[in-house]
């Protein structure tokens, strides 16, 4: 029996008498390796393990999380969760969802899956990884004007088990890889930075991920492009066509589609912190979110994407759904509790970042489906515009409507041809109109599987991993501008 | 938890081999977390967590491992022994670190704040009472927060803060709301109820038809909670020595060209008067205060031991992030009661939201207005303002365009709970600013 399964069984034997209980055990072992300005970073490891107990009693729901995984500790947490459920009874915002309830003859869920990487993380030694990081760091330092440079690798091996009083048992484990490269070039009061996706490169897997994403070959280009930006003019100002690379598309999707479609935001849960949404319940099924080219999916089945899974943290089976199809808003990003409160369809996206936080509606894998154009075709459509790559700045209002983004690098496009590099490329717009100006999407060959390890939301706060796969996207009539 | 941590430190000491030393850092909390929506409970529960970060060193080779503790001594001894062995193995992969700098002269300390927190029932009852008849949404967090440090030189530090945060919003309709934050270390039910009543009373002004202003420059008043967002952004790389020496600071023009802010701007890292512990990860004790900007002129950086070693400076107790934990801004002469008169015609900004740099070299940042933000004419509130985006530089906002600071500075305790409850704080005045650039 695995570590997490053993702890879950230990709780099941001591669970309190109540209408429903679940125990979610998580254990993550992490390693961070890096080289900064030519010196190896202190090696940092972590081993984090704990259990989250959720109890339903009458009309109340309560939770208790603990790192005390002894039988006594789990029993105490169960009692605490029950006390919270009783305290909340009669005062909850909505009737409780009937989690894990079975129809006549339906069997309990039994799911046990380990995501197997093609190459295990420990296939090469830690010492060899550090050696290879040193080489990457040296390749970043192209010139004396490179004043800050680093190469890093973070790996987490995570196991989770969800067991419930209904007899469901769901276990999974996966490795998560986040590589990083950074080069800052400076001259006087001008500093420009290029990175390897600035944290947007995150995948499930092992060492194979680093080959798949081109980590071992990217350093020279990143160093060169930082230097190139030092000499580049500012991005021009004006309304023009904007071609977003996949490593900017992912954050555009995240902020102006993902968050507004989260059902708990629409229901008001996040109004005190992460914000509300310009989307209202009556929009589903009819609202034109984007142009006819826009197809957005919740897809937990993409191999290697950061938030691929078979069941969410409420135990709801996860499957692919179109959230926006042909530009029309179809379905919300809401888990079982939010769906029962709003009485609309959602997805299996009740997720928690760790054992010490309760599940809430999260994005998981939120993808823009591929279009039909090659990258060159997209460029060829542009008479006057700019392409922007690699997000560096993001800001959006609490209804997820008025946004402004900045990128690391831009290139002018004139008469269908890529032109000069420009620095400080920024653009701003309004979600409700921006996606309707979508004029083109890259084909399947241009799709990149990216994401973010730090999507922040919730009270208490949670930073969670999400995945975003997208091709480049072409938008018309966008306000762009530079620095200064 | 203090005795448990120190007992484990003694276990590590006993298991060291010749030439080895260690640093141990403890972070624990027992927290009530209650989330509210529509003046009802959304999620309620408790979290008990104990983390130990053990850093083993041999000469200048070092590595660390963070582990969760159970609170049972015998189990935790086994976990800690295993961590020591793991780190011993890791050290064989670890090169000498030229920037390894730790405190070797023990400076032990202990602070335990008294527990004057409400019970779980009292907290839930009080918040629900304050929400009755209104659309209230928000969060209560309360309980002890523990931090500890120990090393093989015999140093022992402990800090227990018993703190609560009640972070709530009262909604009128749509995105129109008044936010209130009541936080501290001693619960006062009457003070909480009075603050809630004050917030509810301000809802009336939001009932007026909202105004939308065209993009352009406006005279604004940034309430302390709005200025907190600007300072939070500036704290992201603005005051650390590493960013200054690598030219990646957003204040690069102050560093390289001697550009100054308004003479009224004085910023201090004031650990002595905040909630954050007075010791840091390498065992150094933090000075009571470090002046960062003095009369508009950049003065000192926050310097971690690692940066000190790398850049040849003296450390001043900063953590690795070199970001302020208790930022104070000196107040001015504007009385709080005169704020609207001083503003005249312009925008009263209660809160800002989601800031980021639009041009880091220019220290230019963008963000949104949020919550209670009003259009003011001739010193009178006229209408709530529909949310607006701003995009402006700190050199303009806190330079020539700074028209006044309030004499009263508000203590703002962080309500952040990412991974653990924060003990960060800021103490800030409100600011009247001319020609504040609204863009969308």
PDB file of N, CA and C in Angstrom, chain A residues 95-167:
ATOM      1  N   UNK A  95     -27.480  24.674   0.104  1.00  0.00           N
ATOM      2  CA  UNK A  95     -27.535  23.253   0.486  1.00  0.00           C
ATOM      3  C   UNK A  95     -26.288  22.523  -0.003  1.00  0.00           C
ATOM      4  N   UNK A  96     -25.877  21.512   0.748  1.00  0.00           N
ATOM      5  CA  UNK A  96     -24.631  20.818   0.413  1.00  0.00           C
ATOM      6  C   UNK A  96     -24.798  19.939  -0.821  1.00  0.00           C
ATOM      7  N   UNK A  97     -23.726  19.780  -1.587  1.00  0.00           N
ATOM      8  CA  UNK A  97     -23.788  18.851  -2.724  1.00  0.00           C
ATOM      9  C   UNK A  97     -23.795  17.413  -2.219  1.00  0.00           C
ATOM     10  N   UNK A  98     -24.363  16.532  -2.990  1.00  0.00           N
ATOM     11  CA  UNK A  98     -24.419  15.120  -2.578  1.00  0.00           C
ATOM     12  C   UNK A  98     -23.223  14.410  -3.216  1.00  0.00           C
ATOM     13  N   UNK A  99     -22.067  14.626  -2.627  1.00  0.00           N
ATOM     14  CA  UNK A  99     -20.827  14.110  -3.204  1.00  0.00           C
ATOM     15  C   UNK A  99     -20.784  12.587  -3.132  1.00  0.00           C
ATOM     16  N   UNK A 100     -20.395  11.998  -4.233  1.00  0.00           N
ATOM     17  CA  UNK A 100     -20.161  10.561  -4.265  1.00  0.00           C
ATOM     18  C   UNK A 100     -21.410   9.711  -4.159  1.00  0.00           C
ATOM     19  N   UNK A 101     -22.575  10.341  -4.210  1.00  0.00           N
ATOM     20  CA  UNK A 101     -23.815   9.568  -4.058  1.00  0.00           C
ATOM     21  C   UNK A 101     -23.979   8.590  -5.227  1.00  0.00           C
ATOM     22  N   UNK A 102     -24.378   7.366  -4.926  1.00  0.00           N
ATOM     23  CA  UNK A 102     -24.471   6.322  -5.956  1.00  0.00           C
ATOM     24  C   UNK A 102     -25.935   6.029  -6.295  1.00  0.00           C
ATOM     25  N   UNK A 103     -26.168   5.785  -7.560  1.00  0.00           N
ATOM     26  CA  UNK A 103     -27.493   5.303  -7.950  1.00  0.00           C
ATOM     27  C   UNK A 103     -27.557   3.801  -7.654  1.00  0.00           C
ATOM     28  N   UNK A 104     -28.759   3.261  -7.709  1.00  0.00           N
ATOM     29  CA  UNK A 104     -28.946   1.848  -7.370  1.00  0.00           C
ATOM     30  C   UNK A 104     -28.044   0.967  -8.230  1.00  0.00           C
ATOM     31  N   UNK A 105     -27.271   0.123  -7.590  1.00  0.00           N
ATOM     32  CA  UNK A 105     -26.401  -0.787  -8.318  1.00  0.00           C
ATOM     33  C   UNK A 105     -25.068  -0.201  -8.750  1.00  0.00           C
ATOM     34  N   UNK A 106     -24.915   1.102  -8.552  1.00  0.00           N
ATOM     35  CA  UNK A 106     -23.658   1.735  -8.978  1.00  0.00           C
ATOM     36  C   UNK A 106     -22.548   1.397  -7.984  1.00  0.00           C
ATOM     37  N   UNK A 107     -21.390   1.047  -8.524  1.00  0.00           N
ATOM     38  CA  UNK A 107     -20.269   0.663  -7.665  1.00  0.00           C
ATOM     39  C   UNK A 107     -19.446   1.889  -7.281  1.00  0.00           C
ATOM     40  N   UNK A 108     -18.775   1.760  -6.164  1.00  0.00           N
ATOM     41  CA  UNK A 108     -17.860   2.820  -5.751  1.00  0.00           C
ATOM     42  C   UNK A 108     -16.697   2.913  -6.746  1.00  0.00           C
ATOM     43  N   UNK A 109     -16.135   4.100  -6.824  1.00  0.00           N
ATOM     44  CA  UNK A 109     -15.007   4.315  -7.737  1.00  0.00           C
ATOM     45  C   UNK A 109     -13.737   3.720  -7.149  1.00  0.00           C
ATOM     46  N   UNK A 110     -12.997   3.018  -7.974  1.00  0.00           N
ATOM     47  CA  UNK A 110     -11.686   2.505  -7.575  1.00  0.00           C
ATOM     48  C   UNK A 110     -10.714   2.874  -8.690  1.00  0.00           C
ATOM     49  N   UNK A 111      -9.876   3.869  -8.431  1.00  0.00           N
ATOM     50  CA  UNK A 111      -8.982   4.372  -9.477  1.00  0.00           C
ATOM     51  C   UNK A 111      -7.583   4.514  -8.891  1.00  0.00           C
ATOM     52  N   UNK A 112      -6.615   3.975  -9.588  1.00  0.00           N
ATOM     53  CA  UNK A 112      -5.242   4.020  -9.088  1.00  0.00           C
ATOM     54  C   UNK A 112      -4.315   4.181 -10.288  1.00  0.00           C
ATOM     55  N   UNK A 113      -3.672   5.348 -10.401  1.00  0.00           N
ATOM     56  CA  UNK A 113      -2.894   5.608 -11.616  1.00  0.00           C
ATOM     57  C   UNK A 113      -1.627   6.389 -11.292  1.00  0.00           C
ATOM     58  N   UNK A 114      -0.528   5.939 -11.821  1.00  0.00           N
ATOM     59  CA  UNK A 114       0.736   6.662 -11.751  1.00  0.00           C
ATOM     60  C   UNK A 114       1.071   7.168 -13.152  1.00  0.00           C
ATOM     61  N   UNK A 115       1.271   8.461 -13.293  1.00  0.00           N
ATOM     62  CA  UNK A 115       1.709   9.000 -14.591  1.00  0.00           C
ATOM     63  C   UNK A 115       3.177   8.617 -14.772  1.00  0.00           C
ATOM     64  N   UNK A 116       3.427   7.833 -15.795  1.00  0.00           N
ATOM     65  CA  UNK A 116       4.789   7.320 -16.011  1.00  0.00           C
ATOM     66  C   UNK A 116       5.540   8.192 -17.009  1.00  0.00           C
ATOM     67  N   UNK A 117       6.630   8.795 -16.595  1.00  0.00           N
ATOM     68  CA  UNK A 117       7.426   9.576 -17.554  1.00  0.00           C
ATOM     69  C   UNK A 117       8.183   8.647 -18.506  1.00  0.00           C
ATOM     70  N   UNK A 118       8.533   9.179 -19.665  1.00  0.00           N
ATOM     71  CA  UNK A 118       9.369   8.360 -20.562  1.00  0.00           C
ATOM     72  C   UNK A 118      10.764   8.187 -19.958  1.00  0.00           C
ATOM     73  N   UNK A 119      11.229   9.259 -19.299  1.00  0.00           N
ATOM     74  CA  UNK A 119      12.535   9.169 -18.637  1.00  0.00           C
ATOM     75  C   UNK A 119      12.391   9.658 -17.208  1.00  0.00           C
ATOM     76  N   UNK A 120      12.743   8.814 -16.278  1.00  0.00           N
ATOM     77  CA  UNK A 120      12.592   9.169 -14.871  1.00  0.00           C
ATOM     78  C   UNK A 120      13.484  10.364 -14.510  1.00  0.00           C
ATOM     79  N   UNK A 121      13.031  11.150 -13.542  1.00  0.00           N
ATOM     80  CA  UNK A 121      13.788  12.330 -13.116  1.00  0.00           C
ATOM     81  C   UNK A 121      15.168  11.951 -12.600  1.00  0.00           C
ATOM     82  N   UNK A 122      15.248  10.815 -11.938  1.00  0.00           N
ATOM     83  CA  UNK A 122      16.537  10.408 -11.366  1.00  0.00           C
ATOM     84  C   UNK A 122      17.363   9.551 -12.322  1.00  0.00           C
ATOM     85  N   UNK A 123      16.997   9.591 -13.610  1.00  0.00           N
ATOM     86  CA  UNK A 123      17.787   8.824 -14.596  1.00  0.00           C
ATOM     87  C   UNK A 123      19.202   9.378 -14.719  1.00  0.00           C
ATOM     88  N   UNK A 124      19.358  10.659 -14.443  1.00  0.00           N
ATOM     89  CA  UNK A 124      20.725  11.174 -14.300  1.00  0.00           C
ATOM     90  C   UNK A 124      20.854  11.751 -12.898  1.00  0.00           C
ATOM     91  N   UNK A 125      22.071  11.757 -12.407  1.00  0.00           N
ATOM     92  CA  UNK A 125      22.282  12.115 -11.001  1.00  0.00           C
ATOM     93  C   UNK A 125      22.074  13.612 -10.785  1.00  0.00           C
ATOM     94  N   UNK A 126      21.905  13.957  -9.523  1.00  0.00           N
ATOM     95  CA  UNK A 126      21.781  15.380  -9.169  1.00  0.00           C
ATOM     96  C   UNK A 126      23.042  16.133  -9.576  1.00  0.00           C
ATOM     97  N   UNK A 127      24.170  15.482  -9.380  1.00  0.00           N
ATOM     98  CA  UNK A 127      25.443  16.134  -9.701  1.00  0.00           C
ATOM     99  C   UNK A 127      25.529  16.426 -11.197  1.00  0.00           C
ATOM    100  N   UNK A 128      25.062  15.491 -11.997  1.00  0.00           N
ATOM    101  CA  UNK A 128      25.086  15.695 -13.451  1.00  0.00           C
ATOM    102  C   UNK A 128      24.104  16.784 -13.872  1.00  0.00           C
ATOM    103  N   UNK A 129      22.953  16.822 -13.206  1.00  0.00           N
ATOM    104  CA  UNK A 129      21.991  17.888 -13.529  1.00  0.00           C
ATOM    105  C   UNK A 129      22.611  19.256 -13.226  1.00  0.00           C
ATOM    106  N   UNK A 130      23.270  19.346 -12.090  1.00  0.00           N
ATOM    107  CA  UNK A 130      23.903  20.628 -11.744  1.00  0.00           C
ATOM    108  C   UNK A 130      24.968  20.981 -12.781  1.00  0.00           C
ATOM    109  N   UNK A 131      25.706  19.980 -13.190  1.00  0.00           N
ATOM    110  CA  UNK A 131      26.727  20.218 -14.216  1.00  0.00           C
ATOM    111  C   UNK A 131      26.118  20.749 -15.506  1.00  0.00           C
ATOM    112  N   UNK A 132      24.994  20.167 -15.884  1.00  0.00           N
ATOM    113  CA  UNK A 132      24.342  20.625 -17.129  1.00  0.00           C
ATOM    114  C   UNK A 132      23.738  22.018 -16.952  1.00  0.00           C
ATOM    115  N   UNK A 133      23.257  22.306 -15.754  1.00  0.00           N
ATOM    116  CA  UNK A 133      22.753  23.662 -15.497  1.00  0.00           C
ATOM    117  C   UNK A 133      23.885  24.685 -15.564  1.00  0.00           C
ATOM    118  N   UNK A 134      25.041  24.296 -15.066  1.00  0.00           N
ATOM    119  CA  UNK A 134      26.206  25.193 -15.167  1.00  0.00           C
ATOM    120  C   UNK A 134      26.500  25.534 -16.627  1.00  0.00           C
ATOM    121  N   UNK A 135      26.413  24.515 -17.480  1.00  0.00           N
ATOM    122  CA  UNK A 135      26.668  24.748 -18.912  1.00  0.00           C
ATOM    123  C   UNK A 135      25.646  25.715 -19.499  1.00  0.00           C
ATOM    124  N   UNK A 136      24.375  25.530 -19.119  1.00  0.00           N
ATOM    125  CA  UNK A 136      23.342  26.432 -19.642  1.00  0.00           C
ATOM    126  C   UNK A 136      23.600  27.863 -19.173  1.00  0.00           C
ATOM    127  N   UNK A 137      23.972  27.989 -17.898  1.00  0.00           N
ATOM    128  CA  UNK A 137      24.218  29.328 -17.357  1.00  0.00           C
ATOM    129  C   UNK A 137      25.374  30.008 -18.094  1.00  0.00           C
ATOM    130  N   UNK A 138      26.393  29.224 -18.415  1.00  0.00           N
ATOM    131  CA  UNK A 138      27.529  29.802 -19.152  1.00  0.00           C
ATOM    132  C   UNK A 138      27.099  30.256 -20.542  1.00  0.00           C
ATOM    133  N   UNK A 139      26.185  29.520 -21.136  1.00  0.00           N
ATOM    134  CA  UNK A 139      25.707  29.897 -22.477  1.00  0.00           C
ATOM    135  C   UNK A 139      24.844  31.160 -22.441  1.00  0.00           C
ATOM    136  N   UNK A 140      24.200  31.394 -21.315  1.00  0.00           N
ATOM    137  CA  UNK A 140      23.406  32.625 -21.186  1.00  0.00           C
ATOM    138  C   UNK A 140      24.296  33.854 -21.113  1.00  0.00           C
ATOM    139  N   UNK A 141      25.452  33.695 -20.483  1.00  0.00           N
ATOM    140  CA  UNK A 141      26.368  34.822 -20.256  1.00  0.00           C
ATOM    141  C   UNK A 141      27.189  35.061 -21.523  1.00  0.00           C
ATOM    142  N   UNK A 142      26.567  35.692 -22.498  1.00  0.00           N
ATOM    143  CA  UNK A 142      27.180  35.857 -23.817  1.00  0.00           C
ATOM    144  C   UNK A 142      28.151  37.019 -23.860  1.00  0.00           C
ATOM    145  N   UNK A 143      28.029  37.948 -22.895  1.00  0.00           N
ATOM    146  CA  UNK A 143      28.609  39.265 -23.089  1.00  0.00           C
ATOM    147  C   UNK A 143      28.727  39.902 -21.708  1.00  0.00           C
ATOM    148  N   UNK A 144      29.600  40.859 -21.538  1.00  0.00           N
ATOM    149  CA  UNK A 144      29.726  41.540 -20.247  1.00  0.00           C
ATOM    150  C   UNK A 144      28.452  42.292 -19.886  1.00  0.00           C
ATOM    151  N   UNK A 145      27.651  42.608 -20.895  1.00  0.00           N
ATOM    152  CA  UNK A 145      26.408  43.350 -20.599  1.00  0.00           C
ATOM    153  C   UNK A 145      25.323  42.446 -20.008  1.00  0.00           C
ATOM    154  N   UNK A 146      25.529  41.139 -20.045  1.00  0.00           N
ATOM    155  CA  UNK A 146      24.606  40.250 -19.331  1.00  0.00           C
ATOM    156  C   UNK A 146      24.982  40.338 -17.855  1.00  0.00           C
ATOM    157  N   UNK A 147      24.130  41.025 -17.069  1.00  0.00           N
ATOM    158  CA  UNK A 147      24.484  41.324 -15.677  1.00  0.00           C
ATOM    159  C   UNK A 147      23.805  40.382 -14.686  1.00  0.00           C
ATOM    160  N   UNK A 148      22.793  39.683 -15.138  1.00  0.00           N
ATOM    161  CA  UNK A 148      22.108  38.747 -14.252  1.00  0.00           C
ATOM    162  C   UNK A 148      21.679  37.563 -15.100  1.00  0.00           C
ATOM    163  N   UNK A 149      22.017  36.348 -14.661  1.00  0.00           N
ATOM    164  CA  UNK A 149      21.659  35.178 -15.452  1.00  0.00           C
ATOM    165  C   UNK A 149      21.522  33.970 -14.532  1.00  0.00           C
ATOM    166  N   UNK A 150      20.618  33.102 -14.898  1.00  0.00           N
ATOM    167  CA  UNK A 150      20.400  31.922 -14.068  1.00  0.00           C
ATOM    168  C   UNK A 150      19.758  30.800 -14.878  1.00  0.00           C
ATOM    169  N   UNK A 151      20.005  29.589 -14.430  1.00  0.00           N
ATOM    170  CA  UNK A 151      19.369  28.399 -15.001  1.00  0.00           C
ATOM    171  C   UNK A 151      18.881  27.558 -13.829  1.00  0.00           C
ATOM    172  N   UNK A 152      17.683  27.006 -13.951  1.00  0.00           N
ATOM    173  CA  UNK A 152      17.133  26.275 -12.802  1.00  0.00           C
ATOM    174  C   UNK A 152      16.217  25.138 -13.235  1.00  0.00           C
ATOM    175  N   UNK A 153      16.061  24.201 -12.336  1.00  0.00           N
ATOM    176  CA  UNK A 153      15.138  23.084 -12.532  1.00  0.00           C
ATOM    177  C   UNK A 153      14.412  22.819 -11.222  1.00  0.00           C
ATOM    178  N   UNK A 154      13.090  22.741 -11.315  1.00  0.00           N
ATOM    179  CA  UNK A 154      12.308  22.336 -10.148  1.00  0.00           C
ATOM    180  C   UNK A 154      11.528  21.085 -10.510  1.00  0.00           C
ATOM    181  N   UNK A 155      11.538  20.131  -9.601  1.00  0.00           N
ATOM    182  CA  UNK A 155      10.807  18.878  -9.833  1.00  0.00           C
ATOM    183  C   UNK A 155      10.042  18.523  -8.570  1.00  0.00           C
ATOM    184  N   UNK A 156       8.778  18.157  -8.745  1.00  0.00           N
ATOM    185  CA  UNK A 156       7.958  17.684  -7.626  1.00  0.00           C
ATOM    186  C   UNK A 156       7.326  16.357  -7.995  1.00  0.00           C
ATOM    187  N   UNK A 157       7.465  15.398  -7.108  1.00  0.00           N
ATOM    188  CA  UNK A 157       6.813  14.103  -7.288  1.00  0.00           C
ATOM    189  C   UNK A 157       5.663  14.067  -6.293  1.00  0.00           C
ATOM    190  N   UNK A 158       4.438  14.032  -6.805  1.00  0.00           N
ATOM    191  CA  UNK A 158       3.287  14.225  -5.939  1.00  0.00           C
ATOM    192  C   UNK A 158       2.346  13.031  -5.989  1.00  0.00           C
ATOM    193  N   UNK A 159       1.946  12.570  -4.817  1.00  0.00           N
ATOM    194  CA  UNK A 159       0.962  11.488  -4.725  1.00  0.00           C
ATOM    195  C   UNK A 159      -0.246  12.000  -3.946  1.00  0.00           C
ATOM    196  N   UNK A 160      -1.442  11.682  -4.433  1.00  0.00           N
ATOM    197  CA  UNK A 160      -2.627  12.051  -3.667  1.00  0.00           C
ATOM    198  C   UNK A 160      -3.612  10.899  -3.661  1.00  0.00           C
ATOM    199  N   UNK A 161      -4.338  10.814  -2.550  1.00  0.00           N
ATOM    200  CA  UNK A 161      -5.412   9.821  -2.431  1.00  0.00           C
ATOM    201  C   UNK A 161      -6.652  10.525  -1.903  1.00  0.00           C
ATOM    202  N   UNK A 162      -7.766  10.277  -2.553  1.00  0.00           N
ATOM    203  CA  UNK A 162      -9.057  10.737  -2.040  1.00  0.00           C
ATOM    204  C   UNK A 162      -9.873   9.498  -1.714  1.00  0.00           C
ATOM    205  N   UNK A 163     -10.298   9.386  -0.456  1.00  0.00           N
ATOM    206  CA  UNK A 163     -11.172   8.276  -0.053  1.00  0.00           C
ATOM    207  C   UNK A 163     -12.389   8.871   0.636  1.00  0.00           C
ATOM    208  N   UNK A 164     -13.546   8.246   0.427  1.00  0.00           N
ATOM    209  CA  UNK A 164     -14.776   8.817   0.981  1.00  0.00           C
ATOM    210  C   UNK A 164     -15.594   7.762   1.722  1.00  0.00           C
ATOM    211  N   UNK A 165     -16.551   8.267   2.466  1.00  0.00           N
ATOM    212  CA  UNK A 165     -17.446   7.370   3.194  1.00  0.00           C
ATOM    213  C   UNK A 165     -18.341   6.584   2.241  1.00  0.00           C
ATOM    214  N   UNK A 166     -18.403   7.006   0.968  1.00  0.00           N
ATOM    215  CA  UNK A 166     -19.181   6.262  -0.034  1.00  0.00           C
ATOM    216  C   UNK A 166     -18.397   5.090  -0.613  1.00  0.00           C
ATOM    217  N   UNK A 167     -17.155   4.939  -0.158  1.00  0.00           N
ATOM    218  CA  UNK A 167     -16.333   3.836  -0.633  1.00  0.00           C
ATOM    219  C   UNK A 167     -15.458   4.164  -1.816  1.00  0.00           C
TER     220      UNK A 167
END
